CSV table of C-alpha atoms in Angstrom, one decimal:
chain,number,residue,atom,x,y,z
A,1,UNK,CA,-16.7,4.7,11.6
A,2,UNK,CA,-15.4,4.8,8.0
A,3,UNK,CA,-11.8,3.9,7.3
A,4,UNK,CA,-9.5,6.8,7.0
A,5,UNK,CA,-7.4,7.0,3.9
A,6,UNK,CA,-3.7,7.7,4.2
A,7,UNK,CA,-1.3,8.7,1.5
A,8,UNK,CA,2.2,7.6,2.7
A,9,UNK,CA,5.2,9.1,0.9
A,10,UNK,CA,7.6,6.1,0.8
A,11,UNK,CA,7.1,2.5,1.6
A,12,UNK,CA,8.3,1.7,5.1
A,13,UNK,CA,6.7,-1.6,6.1
A,14,UNK,CA,6.6,-0.7,9.8
A,15,UNK,CA,4.7,2.5,9.0
A,16,UNK,CA,2.2,0.7,6.8
A,17,UNK,CA,1.6,-1.9,9.5
A,18,UNK,CA,1.1,0.7,12.2
A,19,UNK,CA,-1.3,2.7,10.2
A,20,UNK,CA,-3.3,-0.4,9.3
A,21,UNK,CA,-3.5,-1.3,13.0
A,22,UNK,CA,-5.1,2.1,13.5
A,23,UNK,CA,-7.7,1.3,10.9
A,24,UNK,CA,-6.3,3.3,8.0
A,25,UNK,CA,-6.4,2.3,4.3
A,26,UNK,CA,-2.9,3.0,3.2
A,27,UNK,CA,-1.7,3.9,-0.3
A,28,UNK,CA,2.1,4.3,-0.7
A,29,UNK,CA,3.7,6.7,-3.1
A,30,UNK,CA,7.1,5.6,-4.4
A,31,UNK,CA,9.5,6.4,-7.1
A,32,UNK,CA,9.0,4.3,-10.2
A,33,UNK,CA,12.5,2.7,-9.7
A,34,UNK,CA,11.6,1.6,-6.1
A,35,UNK,CA,8.6,-0.5,-7.2
A,36,UNK,CA,10.7,-3.7,-7.7
A,37,UNK,CA,12.5,-3.1,-4.4
A,38,UNK,CA,9.3,-3.1,-2.3
A,39,UNK,CA,7.7,-6.0,-4.1
A,40,UNK,CA,8.5,-8.6,-1.4
A,41,UNK,CA,7.9,-6.2,1.5
A,42,UNK,CA,4.6,-4.7,0.6
A,43,UNK,CA,3.1,-7.2,-1.7
A,44,UNK,CA,-0.5,-6.5,-0.5
A,45,UNK,CA,-0.1,-2.7,-0.2
A,46,UNK,CA,-1.6,-0.3,-2.6
A,47,UNK,CA,1.1,1.7,-4.3
A,48,UNK,CA,1.3,4.6,-6.8
A,49,UNK,CA,4.6,4.9,-8.8
A,50,UNK,CA,5.6,8.5,-9.7
A,51,UNK,CA,8.6,9.8,-11.5
A,52,UNK,CA,9.9,11.7,-8.4
A,53,UNK,CA,8.4,10.9,-5.0
A,54,UNK,CA,10.0,14.0,-3.5
A,55,UNK,CA,8.1,16.2,-6.0
A,56,UNK,CA,4.7,17.5,-4.6
A,57,UNK,CA,3.6,18.1,-8.2
A,58,UNK,CA,4.3,14.5,-9.2
A,59,UNK,CA,2.7,13.0,-6.1
A,60,UNK,CA,-0.5,15.1,-6.3
A,61,UNK,CA,-0.9,14.6,-10.0
A,62,UNK,CA,-1.0,10.8,-9.6
A,63,UNK,CA,-2.7,10.5,-6.2
A,64,UNK,CA,-6.3,9.2,-5.9
A,65,UNK,CA,-8.9,11.9,-5.6
A,66,UNK,CA,-9.9,12.5,-1.9
A,67,UNK,CA,-13.4,11.5,-0.8
A,68,UNK,CA,-15.4,14.3,0.6
A,69,UNK,CA,-17.8,12.1,2.5
A,70,UNK,CA,-17.5,11.8,6.3
């Protein structure tokens, strides 16, 4: 079974760990100012910095394109 890709708004280490245990490939979306804060907590996580993580437009504009394969 292919890994599921999850776009997680925020960067809670517990959530990332739980999703990985379920086999997900996790990408975190965070505000550009939070990037330095999470550096020691999610050093191996994929992250996308956006101007405003609470803005759907900002998040979707910077998110990786979804894969259509199953």
